[in-house]
């Protein structure tokens, strides 16, 4: 007899709406920051500014994945939150270990300290929410 799985709960309901709103806010902030930095002083710290642009793209795609809900949306959000967590931890460690690697800050520098460490907490909350909503209650 085949095992049936409970359907997934929507990621865009309840607290998920707040999470999506924060992702959208960070997408706007990171896009604005990266756009300004790339347009006005790209030659000063290209790696840092491109990392901010990558963070912005990840925030946008994560917000869309969470908002779409469904199986495909969940997979996209899971990938984005995972890459985001690895990115913020990796860039955070590198920015503390060798400050010359990042002559100017990125969204993820020093674990997102310039944004109140929200970039560090956000993917953890996203992954928790995806785990929490993985199955509908019976």
CSV table of N, CA and C in Angstrom, one decimal:
chain,number,residue,atom,x,y,z
A,1,UNK,N,0.8,-1.2,0.0
A,1,UNK,CA,0.0,0.0,0.0
A,1,UNK,C,0.9,1.2,0.0
A,2,UNK,N,0.6,2.2,-0.8
A,2,UNK,CA,1.4,3.4,-1.0
A,2,UNK,C,1.2,4.3,0.2
A,3,UNK,N,2.3,4.9,0.6
A,3,UNK,CA,2.2,5.9,1.7
A,3,UNK,C,1.8,7.2,1.2
A,4,UNK,N,0.8,7.8,1.8
A,4,UNK,CA,0.4,9.2,1.4
A,4,UNK,C,0.9,10.2,2.3
A,5,UNK,N,1.4,11.3,1.8
A,5,UNK,CA,2.0,12.4,2.6
A,5,UNK,C,0.9,13.4,2.7
A,6,UNK,N,1.0,14.1,3.9
A,6,UNK,CA,0.1,15.2,4.1
A,6,UNK,C,0.5,16.3,3.2
A,7,UNK,N,-0.5,17.1,2.7
A,7,UNK,CA,-0.1,18.2,1.8
A,7,UNK,C,0.6,19.3,2.6
A,8,UNK,N,1.4,20.0,1.8
A,8,UNK,CA,2.2,21.1,2.4
A,8,UNK,C,1.3,22.3,2.7
A,9,UNK,N,1.7,23.0,3.8
A,9,UNK,CA,1.0,24.2,4.2
A,9,UNK,C,1.6,25.4,3.4
A,10,UNK,N,0.7,26.3,3.1
A,10,UNK,CA,1.2,27.5,2.3
A,10,UNK,C,2.2,28.3,3.1
A,11,UNK,N,3.3,28.7,2.4
A,11,UNK,CA,4.3,29.6,3.1
A,11,UNK,C,3.9,31.0,3.1
A,12,UNK,N,2.9,31.4,2.4
A,12,UNK,CA,2.5,32.8,2.3
A,12,UNK,C,1.3,33.2,3.1
A,13,UNK,N,1.0,32.4,4.2
A,13,UNK,CA,-0.1,32.7,5.1
A,13,UNK,C,0.5,33.0,6.5
A,14,UNK,N,-0.3,33.7,7.3
A,14,UNK,CA,0.1,33.9,8.7
A,14,UNK,C,1.5,34.7,8.8
A,15,UNK,N,2.4,34.2,9.7
A,15,UNK,CA,3.7,34.8,9.8
A,15,UNK,C,4.5,34.8,8.5
A,16,UNK,N,4.2,33.9,7.6
A,16,UNK,CA,4.9,33.9,6.3
A,16,UNK,C,4.7,35.2,5.6
A,17,UNK,N,3.6,35.9,5.8
A,17,UNK,CA,3.4,37.2,5.1
A,17,UNK,C,4.4,38.3,5.7
A,18,UNK,N,4.7,38.2,7.0
A,18,UNK,CA,5.7,39.1,7.5
A,18,UNK,C,7.1,38.8,7.0
A,19,UNK,N,7.4,37.5,6.9
A,19,UNK,CA,8.7,37.1,6.4
A,19,UNK,C,8.8,37.6,5.0
A,20,UNK,N,7.8,37.4,4.2
A,20,UNK,CA,7.9,37.9,2.8
A,20,UNK,C,8.1,39.4,2.7
A,21,UNK,N,7.4,40.1,3.6
A,21,UNK,CA,7.5,41.6,3.6
A,21,UNK,C,9.0,42.0,4.0
A,22,UNK,N,9.6,41.3,4.9
A,22,UNK,CA,11.0,41.6,5.3
A,22,UNK,C,11.9,41.3,4.1
A,23,UNK,N,11.7,40.2,3.5
A,23,UNK,CA,12.5,39.8,2.3
A,23,UNK,C,12.3,40.9,1.2
A,24,UNK,N,11.1,41.4,1.0
A,24,UNK,CA,10.9,42.5,0.0
A,24,UNK,C,11.6,43.7,0.4
A,25,UNK,N,11.6,44.1,1.7
A,25,UNK,CA,12.2,45.3,2.2
A,25,UNK,C,13.8,45.2,2.0
A,26,UNK,N,14.3,44.0,2.3
A,26,UNK,CA,15.7,43.8,2.1
A,26,UNK,C,16.1,43.7,0.7
A,27,UNK,N,15.2,43.2,-0.2
A,27,UNK,CA,15.5,43.3,-1.6
A,27,UNK,C,15.6,44.7,-2.1
A,28,UNK,N,14.7,45.5,-1.6
A,28,UNK,CA,14.7,47.0,-2.0
A,28,UNK,C,16.0,47.6,-1.5
A,29,UNK,N,16.3,47.4,-0.2
A,29,UNK,CA,17.5,48.0,0.4
A,29,UNK,C,18.8,47.5,-0.3
A,30,UNK,N,18.9,46.2,-0.5
A,30,UNK,CA,20.1,45.7,-1.1
A,30,UNK,C,20.3,46.1,-2.6
A,31,UNK,N,19.2,46.1,-3.3
A,31,UNK,CA,19.2,46.6,-4.7
A,31,UNK,C,19.6,48.0,-4.8
A,32,UNK,N,19.0,48.9,-3.9
A,32,UNK,CA,19.3,50.3,-4.0
A,32,UNK,C,20.8,50.5,-3.6
A,33,UNK,N,21.3,49.9,-2.6
A,33,UNK,CA,22.7,50.0,-2.2
A,33,UNK,C,23.6,49.5,-3.3
A,34,UNK,N,23.4,48.3,-3.8
A,34,UNK,CA,24.2,47.8,-4.9
A,34,UNK,C,24.2,48.7,-6.1
A,35,UNK,N,23.0,49.1,-6.5
A,35,UNK,CA,22.9,49.9,-7.7
A,35,UNK,C,23.6,51.2,-7.6
A,36,UNK,N,23.5,51.9,-6.4
A,36,UNK,CA,24.2,53.1,-6.2
A,36,UNK,C,25.7,52.9,-6.2
A,37,UNK,N,26.2,51.9,-5.5
A,37,UNK,CA,27.6,51.6,-5.4
A,37,UNK,C,28.2,51.2,-6.8
A,38,UNK,N,27.5,50.4,-7.5
A,38,UNK,CA,28.0,50.0,-8.8
A,38,UNK,C,28.0,51.1,-9.8
A,39,UNK,N,27.0,52.0,-9.7
A,39,UNK,CA,26.9,53.1,-10.6
A,39,UNK,C,27.9,54.2,-10.3
A,40,UNK,N,28.3,54.4,-9.0
A,40,UNK,CA,29.1,55.6,-8.7
A,40,UNK,C,30.5,55.3,-8.3
A,41,UNK,N,30.8,54.1,-7.8
A,41,UNK,CA,32.2,53.8,-7.4
A,41,UNK,C,32.6,52.3,-7.5
A,42,UNK,N,32.2,51.7,-8.6
A,42,UNK,CA,32.4,50.3,-8.8
A,42,UNK,C,33.9,49.9,-8.7
A,43,UNK,N,34.7,50.8,-9.3
A,43,UNK,CA,36.2,50.5,-9.3
A,43,UNK,C,36.8,50.4,-7.9
A,44,UNK,N,36.2,51.0,-6.9
A,44,UNK,CA,36.8,51.0,-5.6
A,44,UNK,C,36.7,49.6,-4.9
A,45,UNK,N,35.6,48.9,-5.1
A,45,UNK,CA,35.4,47.6,-4.4
A,45,UNK,C,34.4,46.7,-5.2
A,46,UNK,N,34.8,46.3,-6.4
A,46,UNK,CA,33.9,45.6,-7.3
A,46,UNK,C,33.3,44.3,-6.7
A,47,UNK,N,34.2,43.6,-5.9
A,47,UNK,CA,33.7,42.3,-5.4
A,47,UNK,C,32.6,42.6,-4.3
A,48,UNK,N,32.9,43.6,-3.5
A,48,UNK,CA,31.9,43.9,-2.4
A,48,UNK,C,30.6,44.3,-3.0
A,49,UNK,N,30.6,45.2,-4.1
A,49,UNK,CA,29.4,45.7,-4.7
A,49,UNK,C,28.7,44.6,-5.4
A,50,UNK,N,29.4,43.7,-6.1
A,50,UNK,CA,28.7,42.6,-6.8
A,50,UNK,C,28.1,41.6,-5.8
A,51,UNK,N,28.7,41.4,-4.6
A,51,UNK,CA,28.1,40.6,-3.6
A,51,UNK,C,26.8,41.2,-3.1
A,52,UNK,N,26.8,42.5,-2.9
A,52,UNK,CA,25.6,43.2,-2.5
A,52,UNK,C,24.5,43.0,-3.6
A,53,UNK,N,24.9,43.0,-4.9
A,53,UNK,CA,23.9,42.8,-5.9
A,53,UNK,C,23.4,41.3,-5.9
A,54,UNK,N,24.3,40.4,-5.6
A,54,UNK,CA,23.9,39.0,-5.5
A,54,UNK,C,22.9,38.8,-4.4
A,55,UNK,N,23.2,39.4,-3.2
A,55,UNK,CA,22.3,39.3,-2.1
A,55,UNK,C,21.0,39.9,-2.4
A,56,UNK,N,20.9,41.0,-3.1
A,56,UNK,CA,19.7,41.6,-3.6
A,56,UNK,C,18.9,40.6,-4.4
A,57,UNK,N,19.5,40.0,-5.4
A,57,UNK,CA,18.9,39.0,-6.2
A,57,UNK,C,18.3,37.8,-5.4
A,58,UNK,N,19.1,37.4,-4.5
A,58,UNK,CA,18.6,36.2,-3.6
A,58,UNK,C,17.4,36.7,-2.8
A,59,UNK,N,17.4,37.9,-2.3
A,59,UNK,CA,16.3,38.3,-1.5
A,59,UNK,C,15.0,38.4,-2.4
A,60,UNK,N,15.2,38.9,-3.6
A,60,UNK,CA,14.0,39.0,-4.5
A,60,UNK,C,13.5,37.6,-4.8
A,61,UNK,N,14.3,36.7,-5.2
A,61,UNK,CA,13.9,35.3,-5.6
A,61,UNK,C,13.3,34.6,-4.4
A,62,UNK,N,13.9,34.8,-3.2
A,62,UNK,CA,13.4,34.1,-2.0
A,62,UNK,C,12.0,34.7,-1.7
A,63,UNK,N,11.8,35.9,-1.8
A,63,UNK,CA,10.4,36.5,-1.6
A,63,UNK,C,9.4,36.0,-2.5
A,64,UNK,N,9.8,35.8,-3.8
A,64,UNK,CA,8.9,35.3,-4.8
A,64,UNK,C,8.6,33.8,-4.5
A,65,UNK,N,9.6,33.1,-4.1
A,65,UNK,CA,9.4,31.7,-3.8
A,65,UNK,C,8.4,31.5,-2.6
A,66,UNK,N,8.7,32.3,-1.6
A,66,UNK,CA,7.8,32.2,-0.4
A,66,UNK,C,6.4,32.7,-0.7
A,67,UNK,N,6.2,33.7,-1.5
A,67,UNK,CA,4.9,34.2,-1.9
A,67,UNK,C,4.1,33.3,-2.8
A,68,UNK,N,4.8,32.6,-3.7
A,68,UNK,CA,4.2,31.6,-4.6
A,68,UNK,C,3.7,30.4,-3.9
A,69,UNK,N,4.3,30.1,-2.8
A,69,UNK,CA,4.0,28.8,-2.0
A,69,UNK,C,4.1,27.6,-3.0
A,70,UNK,N,3.3,26.6,-2.8
A,70,UNK,CA,3.4,25.5,-3.7
A,70,UNK,C,4.7,24.8,-3.6
A,71,UNK,N,4.8,23.7,-4.3
A,71,UNK,CA,6.0,22.9,-4.3
A,71,UNK,C,7.2,23.6,-4.9
A,72,UNK,N,7.0,24.2,-6.1
A,72,UNK,CA,8.1,24.8,-6.8
A,72,UNK,C,8.6,26.1,-6.0
A,73,UNK,N,7.6,26.8,-5.5
A,73,UNK,CA,8.0,28.0,-4.7
A,73,UNK,C,8.8,27.6,-3.4
A,74,UNK,N,8.4,26.5,-2.8
A,74,UNK,CA,9.1,26.1,-1.6
A,74,UNK,C,10.5,25.7,-2.0
A,75,UNK,N,10.7,25.0,-3.1
A,75,UNK,CA,12.1,24.6,-3.5
A,75,UNK,C,12.9,25.8,-3.8
A,76,UNK,N,12.4,26.8,-4.5
A,76,UNK,CA,13.1,28.0,-4.8
A,76,UNK,C,13.5,28.7,-3.5
A,77,UNK,N,12.5,28.9,-2.6
A,77,UNK,CA,12.8,29.5,-1.3
A,77,UNK,C,13.8,28.8,-0.5
A,78,UNK,N,13.8,27.5,-0.5
A,78,UNK,CA,14.7,26.6,0.2
A,78,UNK,C,16.1,26.8,-0.3
A,79,UNK,N,16.3,26.8,-1.6
A,79,UNK,CA,17.6,27.0,-2.2
A,79,UNK,C,18.1,28.4,-1.9
A,80,UNK,N,17.2,29.4,-2.0
A,80,UNK,CA,17.7,30.8,-1.7
A,80,UNK,C,18.1,31.0,-0.3
A,81,UNK,N,17.3,30.5,0.6
A,81,UNK,CA,17.6,30.7,2.1
A,81,UNK,C,18.9,29.9,2.4
A,82,UNK,N,19.1,28.8,1.8
A,82,UNK,CA,20.3,28.0,2.0
A,82,UNK,C,21.5,28.7,1.5
A,83,UNK,N,21.5,29.2,0.3
A,83,UNK,CA,22.6,30.0,-0.3
A,83,UNK,C,22.8,31.2,0.5
A,84,UNK,N,21.8,31.9,0.9
A,84,UNK,CA,21.9,33.1,1.6
A,84,UNK,C,22.6,32.9,3.0
A,85,UNK,N,22.2,31.8,3.7
A,85,UNK,CA,22.9,31.5,4.9
A,85,UNK,C,24.3,31.2,4.8
A,86,UNK,N,24.7,30.4,3.8
A,86,UNK,CA,26.1,30.1,3.5
A,86,UNK,C,26.8,31.4,3.1
A,87,UNK,N,26.2,32.2,2.3
A,87,UNK,CA,26.8,33.5,1.9
A,87,UNK,C,27.1,34.4,3.0
A,88,UNK,N,26.1,34.6,3.9
A,88,UNK,CA,26.2,35.6,5.0
A,88,UNK,C,27.3,35.1,6.0
A,89,UNK,N,27.3,33.8,6.2
A,89,UNK,CA,28.3,33.2,7.2
A,89,UNK,C,29.7,33.3,6.5
A,90,UNK,N,29.8,32.9,5.3
A,90,UNK,CA,31.1,32.9,4.6
A,90,UNK,C,31.6,34.3,4.4
A,91,UNK,N,30.8,35.3,4.0
A,91,UNK,CA,31.3,36.6,3.8
A,91,UNK,C,31.5,37.3,5.2
A,92,UNK,N,30.7,36.9,6.2
A,92,UNK,CA,30.9,37.4,7.5
A,92,UNK,C,32.3,37.0,8.1
A,93,UNK,N,32.6,35.7,7.9
A,93,UNK,CA,33.9,35.2,8.4
A,93,UNK,C,35.0,35.9,7.6
A,94,UNK,N,34.9,35.9,6.3
A,94,UNK,CA,36.0,36.5,5.5
A,94,UNK,C,36.2,38.0,5.8
A,95,UNK,N,35.1,38.7,6.0
A,95,UNK,CA,35.2,40.1,6.2
A,95,UNK,C,35.8,40.4,7.6
A,96,UNK,N,35.7,39.5,8.5
A,96,UNK,CA,36.4,39.7,9.8
A,96,UNK,C,37.8,39.2,9.7
A,97,UNK,N,38.1,38.2,9.0
A,97,UNK,CA,39.4,37.6,8.9
A,97,UNK,C,40.4,38.4,8.1
A,98,UNK,N,39.9,39.0,7.0
A,98,UNK,CA,40.8,39.8,6.1
A,98,UNK,C,40.0,40.9,5.6
A,99,UNK,N,40.1,42.0,6.3
A,99,UNK,CA,39.3,43.2,5.9
A,99,UNK,C,39.7,43.8,4.6
A,100,UNK,N,40.9,43.5,4.1
A,100,UNK,CA,41.3,44.0,2.8
A,100,UNK,C,40.6,43.3,1.6
A,101,UNK,N,40.0,42.1,1.9
A,101,UNK,CA,39.2,41.5,0.9
A,101,UNK,C,38.0,42.3,0.5
A,102,UNK,N,37.4,43.1,1.4
A,102,UNK,CA,36.3,43.9,1.2
A,102,UNK,C,36.6,45.3,1.6
A,103,UNK,N,37.1,46.1,0.7
A,103,UNK,CA,37.5,47.5,1.1
A,103,UNK,C,36.3,48.3,1.5
A,104,UNK,N,35.1,47.9,1.0
A,104,UNK,CA,33.8,48.6,1.4
A,104,UNK,C,32.9,47.5,1.8
A,105,UNK,N,31.9,47.8,2.6
A,105,UNK,CA,31.0,46.8,3.1
A,105,UNK,C,30.0,46.3,2.1
A,106,UNK,N,29.6,45.0,2.3
A,106,UNK,CA,28.5,44.4,1.5
A,106,UNK,C,27.3,44.3,2.5
A,107,UNK,N,26.2,43.8,2.0
A,107,UNK,CA,25.1,43.6,2.8
A,107,UNK,C,25.4,42.5,3.9
A,108,UNK,N,26.3,41.6,3.5
A,108,UNK,CA,26.6,40.4,4.3
A,108,UNK,C,27.9,40.6,5.1
A,109,UNK,N,28.6,41.8,5.0
A,109,UNK,CA,29.8,42.0,5.7
A,109,UNK,C,29.6,41.9,7.2
A,110,UNK,N,30.5,41.3,7.9
A,110,UNK,CA,30.5,41.2,9.4
A,110,UNK,C,29.1,40.6,9.8
A,111,UNK,N,28.6,39.6,9.1
A,111,UNK,CA,27.4,38.9,9.3
A,111,UNK,C,26.1,39.9,9.3
A,112,UNK,N,26.2,40.9,8.4
A,112,UNK,CA,25.1,41.8,8.3
A,112,UNK,C,25.0,42.9,9.4
A,113,UNK,N,26.1,43.2,10.0
A,113,UNK,CA,26.1,44.1,11.1
A,113,UNK,C,25.5,45.5,10.7
A,114,UNK,N,25.8,45.9,9.5
A,114,UNK,CA,25.3,47.2,9.0
A,114,UNK,C,23.8,47.2,8.9
A,115,UNK,N,23.1,46.1,8.9
A,115,UNK,CA,21.7,46.0,8.9
A,115,UNK,C,21.1,45.3,10.1
A,116,UNK,N,21.8,45.5,11.2
A,116,UNK,CA,21.3,45.0,12.5
A,116,UNK,C,21.3,43.5,12.6
A,117,UNK,N,22.2,42.8,11.8
A,117,UNK,CA,22.3,41.4,11.8
A,117,UNK,C,21.1,40.7,11.3
A,118,UNK,N,20.2,41.4,10.7
A,118,UNK,CA,19.0,40.8,10.1
A,118,UNK,C,19.4,39.9,8.9
A,119,UNK,N,20.4,40.2,8.1
A,119,UNK,CA,20.8,39.3,7.1
A,119,UNK,C,21.3,37.9,7.6
A,120,UNK,N,21.7,37.9,8.8
A,120,UNK,CA,22.1,36.6,9.4
A,120,UNK,C,20.9,35.8,9.9
A,121,UNK,N,19.9,36.5,10.5
A,121,UNK,CA,18.8,35.9,11.1
A,121,UNK,C,17.7,35.6,10.0
A,122,UNK,N,17.6,36.4,9.0
A,122,UNK,CA,16.6,36.2,8.0
A,122,UNK,C,16.6,34.8,7.3
A,123,UNK,N,17.7,34.3,6.9
A,123,UNK,CA,17.7,32.9,6.3
A,123,UNK,C,17.4,31.8,7.3
A,124,UNK,N,17.8,32.0,8.5
A,124,UNK,CA,17.4,31.1,9.6
A,124,UNK,C,15.9,31.0,9.8
A,125,UNK,N,15.3,32.2,9.8
A,125,UNK,CA,13.8,32.3,10.0
A,125,UNK,C,13.2,31.7,8.7
A,126,UNK,N,13.7,32.0,7.5
A,126,UNK,CA,13.1,31.4,6.3
A,126,UNK,C,13.2,29.9,6.3
A,127,UNK,N,14.3,29.4,6.7
A,127,UNK,CA,14.5,27.9,6.7
A,127,UNK,C,13.5,27.3,7.8
A,128,UNK,N,13.4,28.0,8.9
A,128,UNK,CA,12.5,27.5,10.0
A,128,UNK,C,11.1,27.5,9.5
A,129,UNK,N,10.7,28.6,8.8
A,129,UNK,CA,9.3,28.7,8.3
A,129,UNK,C,9.0,27.6,7.3
A,130,UNK,N,10.0,27.4,6.4
A,130,UNK,CA,9.8,26.3,5.4
A,130,UNK,C,9.7,24.9,6.1
A,131,UNK,N,10.5,24.7,7.1
A,131,UNK,CA,10.4,23.4,7.9
A,131,UNK,C,9.0,23.4,8.6
A,132,UNK,N,8.7,24.5,9.2
A,132,UNK,CA,7.4,24.5,10.0
A,132,UNK,C,6.2,24.3,9.2
A,133,UNK,N,6.2,24.7,7.9
A,133,UNK,CA,5.0,24.6,7.0
A,133,UNK,C,5.1,23.4,6.1
A,134,UNK,N,6.0,22.5,6.4
A,134,UNK,CA,6.3,21.4,5.4
A,134,UNK,C,5.1,20.5,5.2
A,135,UNK,N,4.2,20.3,6.2
A,135,UNK,CA,3.1,19.5,6.1
A,135,UNK,C,1.9,20.2,6.8
A,136,UNK,N,0.7,20.0,6.2
A,136,UNK,CA,-0.5,20.5,6.8
A,136,UNK,C,-0.9,19.7,7.9
A,137,UNK,N,-1.5,20.2,9.0
A,137,UNK,CA,-2.0,19.4,10.1
A,137,UNK,C,-3.0,18.4,9.6
A,138,UNK,N,-3.0,17.2,10.2
A,138,UNK,CA,-3.9,16.2,9.9
A,138,UNK,C,-5.3,16.5,10.3
